[in-house]
Short mmCIF file of C-alpha atoms and ligand atoms in Angstrom, two decimals:
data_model
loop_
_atom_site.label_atom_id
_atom_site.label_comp_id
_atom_site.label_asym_id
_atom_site.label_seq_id
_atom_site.Cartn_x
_atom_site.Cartn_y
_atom_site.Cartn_z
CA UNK A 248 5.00 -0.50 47.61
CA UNK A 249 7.92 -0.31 45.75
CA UNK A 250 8.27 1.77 42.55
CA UNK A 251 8.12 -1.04 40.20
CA UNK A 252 4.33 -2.18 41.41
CA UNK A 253 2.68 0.35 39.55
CA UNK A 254 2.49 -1.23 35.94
CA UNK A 255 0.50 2.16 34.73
CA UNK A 256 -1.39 -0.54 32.27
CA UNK A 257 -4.91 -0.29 30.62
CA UNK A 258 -6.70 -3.08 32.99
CA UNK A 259 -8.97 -4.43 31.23
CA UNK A 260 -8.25 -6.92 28.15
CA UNK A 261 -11.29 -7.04 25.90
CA UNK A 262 -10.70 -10.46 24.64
CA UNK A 263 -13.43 -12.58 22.80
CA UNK A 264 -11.73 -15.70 21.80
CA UNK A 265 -14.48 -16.79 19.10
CA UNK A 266 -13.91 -13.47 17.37
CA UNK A 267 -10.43 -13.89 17.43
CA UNK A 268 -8.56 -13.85 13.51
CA UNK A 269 -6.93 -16.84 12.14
CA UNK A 270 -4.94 -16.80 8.80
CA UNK A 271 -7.70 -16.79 6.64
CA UNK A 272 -9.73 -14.22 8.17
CA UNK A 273 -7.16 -11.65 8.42
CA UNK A 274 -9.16 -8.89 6.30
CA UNK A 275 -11.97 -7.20 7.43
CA UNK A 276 -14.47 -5.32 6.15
CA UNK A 277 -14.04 -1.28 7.83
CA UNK A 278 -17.21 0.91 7.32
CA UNK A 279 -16.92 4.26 5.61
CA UNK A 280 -16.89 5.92 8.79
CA UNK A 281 -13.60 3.60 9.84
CA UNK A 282 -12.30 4.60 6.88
CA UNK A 283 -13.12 8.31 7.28
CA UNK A 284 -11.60 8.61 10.93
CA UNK A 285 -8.50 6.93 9.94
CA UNK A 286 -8.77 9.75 6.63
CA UNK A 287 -8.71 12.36 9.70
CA UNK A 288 -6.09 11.10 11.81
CA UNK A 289 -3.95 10.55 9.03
CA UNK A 290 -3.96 14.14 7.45
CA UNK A 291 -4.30 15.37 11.29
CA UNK A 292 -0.34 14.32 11.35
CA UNK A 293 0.53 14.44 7.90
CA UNK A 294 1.40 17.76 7.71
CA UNK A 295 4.95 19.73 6.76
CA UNK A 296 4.96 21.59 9.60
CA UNK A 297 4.04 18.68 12.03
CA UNK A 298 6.42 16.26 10.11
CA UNK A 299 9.61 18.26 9.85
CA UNK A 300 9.49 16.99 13.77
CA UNK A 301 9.81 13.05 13.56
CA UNK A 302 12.86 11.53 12.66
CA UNK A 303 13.89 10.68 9.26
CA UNK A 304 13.13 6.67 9.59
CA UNK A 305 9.57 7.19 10.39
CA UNK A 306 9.55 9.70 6.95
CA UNK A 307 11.58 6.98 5.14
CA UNK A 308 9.47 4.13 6.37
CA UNK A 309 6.05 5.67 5.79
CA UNK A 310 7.33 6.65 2.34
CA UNK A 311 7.87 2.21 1.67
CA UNK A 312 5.06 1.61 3.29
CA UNK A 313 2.53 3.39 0.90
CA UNK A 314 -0.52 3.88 2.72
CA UNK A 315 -3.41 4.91 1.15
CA UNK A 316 -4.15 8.25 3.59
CA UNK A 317 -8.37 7.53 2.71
CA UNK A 318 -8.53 4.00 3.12
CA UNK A 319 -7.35 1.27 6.28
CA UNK A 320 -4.90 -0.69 4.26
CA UNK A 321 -5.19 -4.29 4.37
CA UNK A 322 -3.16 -6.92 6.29
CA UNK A 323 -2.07 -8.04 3.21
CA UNK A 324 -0.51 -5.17 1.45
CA UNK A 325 1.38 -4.28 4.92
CA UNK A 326 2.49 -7.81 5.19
CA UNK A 327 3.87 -7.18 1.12
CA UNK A 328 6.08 -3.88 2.70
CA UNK A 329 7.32 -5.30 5.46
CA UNK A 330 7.92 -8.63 5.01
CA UNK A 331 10.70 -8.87 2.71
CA UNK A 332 12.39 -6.39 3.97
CA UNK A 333 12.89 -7.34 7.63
CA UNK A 334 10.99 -10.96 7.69
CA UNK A 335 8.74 -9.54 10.43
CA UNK A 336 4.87 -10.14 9.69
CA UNK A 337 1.62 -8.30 11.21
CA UNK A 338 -0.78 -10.01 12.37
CA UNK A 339 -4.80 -8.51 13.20
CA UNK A 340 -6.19 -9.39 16.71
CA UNK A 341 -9.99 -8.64 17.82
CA UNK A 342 -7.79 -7.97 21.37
CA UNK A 343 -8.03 -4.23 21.97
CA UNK A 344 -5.16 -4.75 24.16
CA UNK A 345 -2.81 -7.20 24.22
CA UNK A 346 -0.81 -7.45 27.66
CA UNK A 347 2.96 -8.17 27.32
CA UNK A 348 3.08 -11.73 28.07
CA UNK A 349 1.08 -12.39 24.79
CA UNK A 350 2.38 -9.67 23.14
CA UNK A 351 6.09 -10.79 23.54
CA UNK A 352 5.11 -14.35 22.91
CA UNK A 353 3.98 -13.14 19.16
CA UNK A 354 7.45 -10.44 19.20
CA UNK A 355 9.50 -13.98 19.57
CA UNK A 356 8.06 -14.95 16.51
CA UNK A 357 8.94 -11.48 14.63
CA UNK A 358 5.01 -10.99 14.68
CA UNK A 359 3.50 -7.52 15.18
CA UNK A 360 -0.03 -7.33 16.47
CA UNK A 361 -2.38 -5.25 14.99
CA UNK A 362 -5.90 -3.98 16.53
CA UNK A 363 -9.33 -4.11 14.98
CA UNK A 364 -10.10 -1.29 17.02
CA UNK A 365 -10.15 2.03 15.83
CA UNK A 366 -10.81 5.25 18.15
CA UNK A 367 -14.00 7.13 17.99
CA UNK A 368 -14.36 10.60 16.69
CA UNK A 369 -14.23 11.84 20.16
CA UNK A 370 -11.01 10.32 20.65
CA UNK A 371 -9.44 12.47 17.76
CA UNK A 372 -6.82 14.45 19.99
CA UNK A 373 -5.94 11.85 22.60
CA UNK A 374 -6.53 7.73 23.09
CA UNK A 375 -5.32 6.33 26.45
CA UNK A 376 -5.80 3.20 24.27
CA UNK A 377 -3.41 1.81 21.41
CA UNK A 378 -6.05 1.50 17.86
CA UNK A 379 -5.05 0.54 14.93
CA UNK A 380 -4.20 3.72 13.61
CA UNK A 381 -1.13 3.96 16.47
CA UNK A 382 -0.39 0.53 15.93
CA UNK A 383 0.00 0.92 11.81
CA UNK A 384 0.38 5.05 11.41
CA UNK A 385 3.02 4.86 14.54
CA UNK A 386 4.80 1.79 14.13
CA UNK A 387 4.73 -0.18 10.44
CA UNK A 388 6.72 2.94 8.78
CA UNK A 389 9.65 1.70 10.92
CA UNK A 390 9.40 -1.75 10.88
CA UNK A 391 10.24 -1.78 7.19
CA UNK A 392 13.86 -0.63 8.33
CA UNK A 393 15.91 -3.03 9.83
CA UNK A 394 17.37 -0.89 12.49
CA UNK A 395 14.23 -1.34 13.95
CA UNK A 396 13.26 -4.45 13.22
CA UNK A 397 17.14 -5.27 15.31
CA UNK A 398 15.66 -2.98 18.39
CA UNK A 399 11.94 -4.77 18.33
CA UNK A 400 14.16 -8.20 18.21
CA UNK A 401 15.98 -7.70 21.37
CA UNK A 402 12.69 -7.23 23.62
CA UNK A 403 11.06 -10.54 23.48
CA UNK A 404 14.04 -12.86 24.26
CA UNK A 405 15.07 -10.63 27.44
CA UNK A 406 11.12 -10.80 28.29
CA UNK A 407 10.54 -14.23 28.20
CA UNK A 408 13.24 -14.78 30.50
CA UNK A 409 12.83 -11.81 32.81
CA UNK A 410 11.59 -12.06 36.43
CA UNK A 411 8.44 -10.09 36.81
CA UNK A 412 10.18 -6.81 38.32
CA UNK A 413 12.30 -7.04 35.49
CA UNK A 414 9.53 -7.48 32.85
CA UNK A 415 8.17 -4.36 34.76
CA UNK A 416 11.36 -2.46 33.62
CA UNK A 417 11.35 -3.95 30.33
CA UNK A 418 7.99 -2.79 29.96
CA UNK A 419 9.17 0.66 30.91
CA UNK A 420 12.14 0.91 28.33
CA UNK A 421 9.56 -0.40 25.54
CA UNK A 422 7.67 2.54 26.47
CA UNK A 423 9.85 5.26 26.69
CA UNK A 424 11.68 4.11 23.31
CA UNK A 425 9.54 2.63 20.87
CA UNK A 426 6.34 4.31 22.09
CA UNK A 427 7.24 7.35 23.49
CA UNK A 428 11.50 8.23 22.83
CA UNK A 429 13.08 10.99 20.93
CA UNK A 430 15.85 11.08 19.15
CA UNK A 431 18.87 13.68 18.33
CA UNK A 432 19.07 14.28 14.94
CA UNK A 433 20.68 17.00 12.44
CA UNK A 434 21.65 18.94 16.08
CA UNK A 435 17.79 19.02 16.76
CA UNK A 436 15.33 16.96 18.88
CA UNK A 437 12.94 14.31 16.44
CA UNK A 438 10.01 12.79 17.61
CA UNK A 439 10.63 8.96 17.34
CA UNK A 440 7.88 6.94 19.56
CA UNK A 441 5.13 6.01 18.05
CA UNK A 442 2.88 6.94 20.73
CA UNK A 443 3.87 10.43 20.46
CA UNK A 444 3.16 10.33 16.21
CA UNK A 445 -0.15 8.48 16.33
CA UNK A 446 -1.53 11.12 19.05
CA UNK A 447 -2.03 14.66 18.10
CA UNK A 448 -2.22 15.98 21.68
CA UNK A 449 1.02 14.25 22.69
CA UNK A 450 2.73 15.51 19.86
CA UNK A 451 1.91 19.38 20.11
CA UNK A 452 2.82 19.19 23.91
CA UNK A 453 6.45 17.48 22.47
CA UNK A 454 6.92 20.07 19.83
CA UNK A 455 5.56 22.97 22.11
CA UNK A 456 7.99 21.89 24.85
CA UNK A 457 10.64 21.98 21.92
CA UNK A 458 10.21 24.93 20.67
CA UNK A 459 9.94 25.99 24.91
CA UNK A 460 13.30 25.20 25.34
CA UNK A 461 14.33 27.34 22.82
CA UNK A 462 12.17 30.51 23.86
CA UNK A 463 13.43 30.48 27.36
CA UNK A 464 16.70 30.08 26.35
CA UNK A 465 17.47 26.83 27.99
CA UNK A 466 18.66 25.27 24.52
CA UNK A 467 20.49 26.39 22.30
CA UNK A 468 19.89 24.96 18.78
CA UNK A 469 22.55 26.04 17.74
CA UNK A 470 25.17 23.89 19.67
CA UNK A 471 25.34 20.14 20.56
CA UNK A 472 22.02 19.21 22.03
CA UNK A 473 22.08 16.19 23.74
CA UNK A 474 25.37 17.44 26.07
CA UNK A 475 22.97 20.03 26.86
CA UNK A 476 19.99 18.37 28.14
CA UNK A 477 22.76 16.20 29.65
CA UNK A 478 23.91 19.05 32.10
CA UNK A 479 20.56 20.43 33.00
CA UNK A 480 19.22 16.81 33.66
CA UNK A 481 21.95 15.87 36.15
CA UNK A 482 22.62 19.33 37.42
CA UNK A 483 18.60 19.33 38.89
CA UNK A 484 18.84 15.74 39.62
CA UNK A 485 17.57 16.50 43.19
CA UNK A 486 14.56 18.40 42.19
CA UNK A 487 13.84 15.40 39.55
CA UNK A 488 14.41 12.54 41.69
CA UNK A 489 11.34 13.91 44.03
CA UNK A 490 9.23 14.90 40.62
CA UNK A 491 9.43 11.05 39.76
CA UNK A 492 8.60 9.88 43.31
CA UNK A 493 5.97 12.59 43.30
CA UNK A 494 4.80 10.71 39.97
CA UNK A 495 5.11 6.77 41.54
CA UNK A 496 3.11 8.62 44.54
CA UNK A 497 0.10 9.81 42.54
CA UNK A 498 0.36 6.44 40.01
CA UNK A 499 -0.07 4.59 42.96
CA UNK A 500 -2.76 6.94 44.65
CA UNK A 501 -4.50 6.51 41.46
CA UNK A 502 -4.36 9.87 40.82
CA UNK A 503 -1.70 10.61 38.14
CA UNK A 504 -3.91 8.92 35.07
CA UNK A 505 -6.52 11.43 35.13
CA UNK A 506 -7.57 12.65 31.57
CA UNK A 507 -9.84 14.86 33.40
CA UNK A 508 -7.27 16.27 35.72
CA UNK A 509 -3.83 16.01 33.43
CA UNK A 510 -1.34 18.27 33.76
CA UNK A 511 -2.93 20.00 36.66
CA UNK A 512 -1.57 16.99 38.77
CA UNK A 513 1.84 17.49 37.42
CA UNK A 514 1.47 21.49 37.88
CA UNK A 515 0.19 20.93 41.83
CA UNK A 516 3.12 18.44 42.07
CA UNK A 517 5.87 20.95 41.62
CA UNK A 518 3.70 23.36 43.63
CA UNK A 519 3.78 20.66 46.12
CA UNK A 520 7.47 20.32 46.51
CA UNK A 521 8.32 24.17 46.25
CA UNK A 522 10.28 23.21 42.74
CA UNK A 523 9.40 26.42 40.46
CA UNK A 524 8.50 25.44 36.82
CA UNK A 525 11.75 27.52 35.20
CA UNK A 526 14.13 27.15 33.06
CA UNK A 527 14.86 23.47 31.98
CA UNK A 528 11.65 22.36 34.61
CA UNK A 529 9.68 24.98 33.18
CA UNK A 530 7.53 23.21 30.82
CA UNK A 531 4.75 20.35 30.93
CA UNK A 532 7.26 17.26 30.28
CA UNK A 533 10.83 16.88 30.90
CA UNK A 534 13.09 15.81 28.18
CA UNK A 535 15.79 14.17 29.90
CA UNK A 536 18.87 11.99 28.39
CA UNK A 537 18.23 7.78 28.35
CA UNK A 538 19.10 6.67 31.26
CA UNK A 539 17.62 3.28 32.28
CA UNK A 540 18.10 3.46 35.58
CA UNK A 541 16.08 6.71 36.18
CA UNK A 542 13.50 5.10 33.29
CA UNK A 543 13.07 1.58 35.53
CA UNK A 544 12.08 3.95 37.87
CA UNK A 545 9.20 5.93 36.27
CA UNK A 546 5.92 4.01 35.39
CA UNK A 547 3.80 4.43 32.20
CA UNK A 548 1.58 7.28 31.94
CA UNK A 549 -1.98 6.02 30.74
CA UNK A 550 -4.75 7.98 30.97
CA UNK A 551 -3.13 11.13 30.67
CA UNK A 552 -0.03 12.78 28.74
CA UNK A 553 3.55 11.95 30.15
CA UNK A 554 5.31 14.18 32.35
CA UNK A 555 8.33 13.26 31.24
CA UNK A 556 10.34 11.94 27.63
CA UNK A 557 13.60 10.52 26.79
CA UNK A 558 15.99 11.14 24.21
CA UNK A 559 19.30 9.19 23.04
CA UNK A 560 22.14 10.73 21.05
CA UNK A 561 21.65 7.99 17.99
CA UNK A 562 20.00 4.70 17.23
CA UNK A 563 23.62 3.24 17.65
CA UNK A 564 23.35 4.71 21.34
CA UNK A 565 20.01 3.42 21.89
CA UNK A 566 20.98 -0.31 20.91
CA UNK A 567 23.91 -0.48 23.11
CA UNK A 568 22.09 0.66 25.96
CA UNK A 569 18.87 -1.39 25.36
CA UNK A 570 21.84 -4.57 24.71
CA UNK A 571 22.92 -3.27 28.43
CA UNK A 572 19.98 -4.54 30.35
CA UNK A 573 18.45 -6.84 27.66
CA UNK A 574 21.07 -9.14 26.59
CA UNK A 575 22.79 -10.47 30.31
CA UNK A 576 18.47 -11.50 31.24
CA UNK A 577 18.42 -13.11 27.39
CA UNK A 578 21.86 -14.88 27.36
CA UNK A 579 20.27 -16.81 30.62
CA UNK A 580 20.63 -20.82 30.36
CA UNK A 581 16.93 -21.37 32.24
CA UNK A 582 13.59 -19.08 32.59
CA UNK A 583 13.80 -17.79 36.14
CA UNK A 584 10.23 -18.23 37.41
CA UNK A 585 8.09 -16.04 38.37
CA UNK A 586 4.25 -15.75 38.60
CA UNK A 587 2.99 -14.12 35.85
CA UNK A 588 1.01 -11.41 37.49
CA UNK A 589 -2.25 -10.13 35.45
CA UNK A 590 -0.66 -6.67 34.08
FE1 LIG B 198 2.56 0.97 20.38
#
């Protein structure tokens, strides 16, 4: 096995083809207790102290967006945001998940899918699954901002031409960018993945590890940041590089995406290979610099929170590197084929 086979991905599709929405059905009726969850889960986030932590597009862009905090908004009135300003539409699917292949499919047509399904009340603090709350709360602030509209365009031409390890990686940098990066801004660290602002336990493990990093004196706030977490990540390279095969190992073991077990496995891990949890490695996810080759390298994390984040200096920064690996595999004359494994 090779460290790309592990895809990390929910495995089953819940697809019911009849049920499926065309463009007249597009609105559905929620019932109060829909409507009372996604109440919940938006004031569960919406809060100063919680917010002063994501980035200043996702503040911006839920600001456009208008939501209603009490009420599921309709397809309609997030088509009417988002639309005219960055000519991308959202579309409602009764698939609970879509895999990439589909998903990308609809991202070459500047199409975001949106879920009819919407966690359960026991699912308040963590989802392994992406509801409509994460896919609307998490991502439709941004995508009335072009700069992000520009990053979700470069995905789907790169994937569509990709061979399947690279769709793997592609996969990977979708992940640990749009769902779960961070970004450098105003010389502190913002939450920018949507993954991380649509789940409440994902976020206080971020902003605890933040505010970590600070306590122990690994980071100081008050100097360049992202030079920082620079050093430390390439000065304990070593000690990382076995962490993430440590990871690929227990991914592939089966035993990494454990809800039950979460960050025990990571905590045993280090215990395992003699690396003590101080200093920059001290906390229950790393926050390490961009770096696609270390990120082709680490799967998703499912099923329970991730053991490790990535943050870029700027937008700009992230672009240019996502252009790095996306572009050459886009600019290709012919589809290099490749069996499209089930993911
Ligand atoms: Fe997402």
């Amino acid at each position: 096995m090779n460290n790309l086979t592990y895809t990390g991905d929910i495995q089953t599709e819940v697809r019911n083809a009849e049920r499926e929405y065309t463009q007249t059905t597009q609105e559905i009726t929620f019932s109060e207790e829909q409507h009372a969850i996604w109440a919940d889960l938006f004031a569960g986030i919406h809060q100063p102290h919680l917010l002063e932590h994501v980035c200043q597009e996702f503040i911006a862009g839920l600001a456009r967006l208008e939501l209603n905090p009490q009420r599921i908004p309709t397809v309609a009135h997030l088509n009417a945001k988002i639309f005219p300003r960055t000519g991308w539409n959202i579309e409602r699917t009764a698939v609970r998940y879509t895999k990439a292949p589909a998903w990308y499919q609809k991202f070459a047509d500047r199409i975001f899918l949106i879920t009819d399904y919407l966690r359960t009340r026991d699912q308040m603090e963590f989802t392994p699954e992406p509801d409509m709350f994460h896919d609307i709360f998490g991502h439709l602030p941004y995508l009335t901002q072009n700069f992000y509209a520009a990053l979700e365009d470069k995905f789907a031409p790169a994937f569509l031409k990709a061979t399947e390890a690279e769709q793997e990686v592609i996969k990977r940098l979708a992940w640990y960018s749009t769902e779960f990066g961070l970004v450098i801004e105003d010389k502190r660290i913002k939450i920018f993945g949507a993954g991380i602002i649509s789940g409440r336990k994902e976020f206080a493990n971020t902003i605890m590890e933040l505010y970590r990093l600070d306590r122990d004196g690994v980071l100081d706030y008050q100097d360049d940041i992202f030079p920082q977490i620079n050093d430390y990540f390439y000065t304990h390279q070593e000690e990382i590089d076995r962490i993430s095969d440590g990871i690929n190992d227990l991914h592939q073991k089966g035993e990494m995406s454990s809800q039950a077990k979460g960050w025990n496995v990571i905590r045993d891990l280090y215990g395992r290979l003699g690396i003590t949890k101080e200093g920059y490695l001290g906390g229950d996810v790393i926050i390490a610099p961009f770096d696609i080759n270390y990120i082709s390298r680490i799967p998703k994390t499912i099923y329970a929170l991730n053991p490790i984040f990535f943050v870029f200096e700027s937008f700009d920064q992230l672009d240019q590197m996502l252009d790095s690996y996306l572009k050459p595999i886009a600019n290709r004359r012919k589809t290099v084929q490749s069996r499209q494994r089930p993911k």
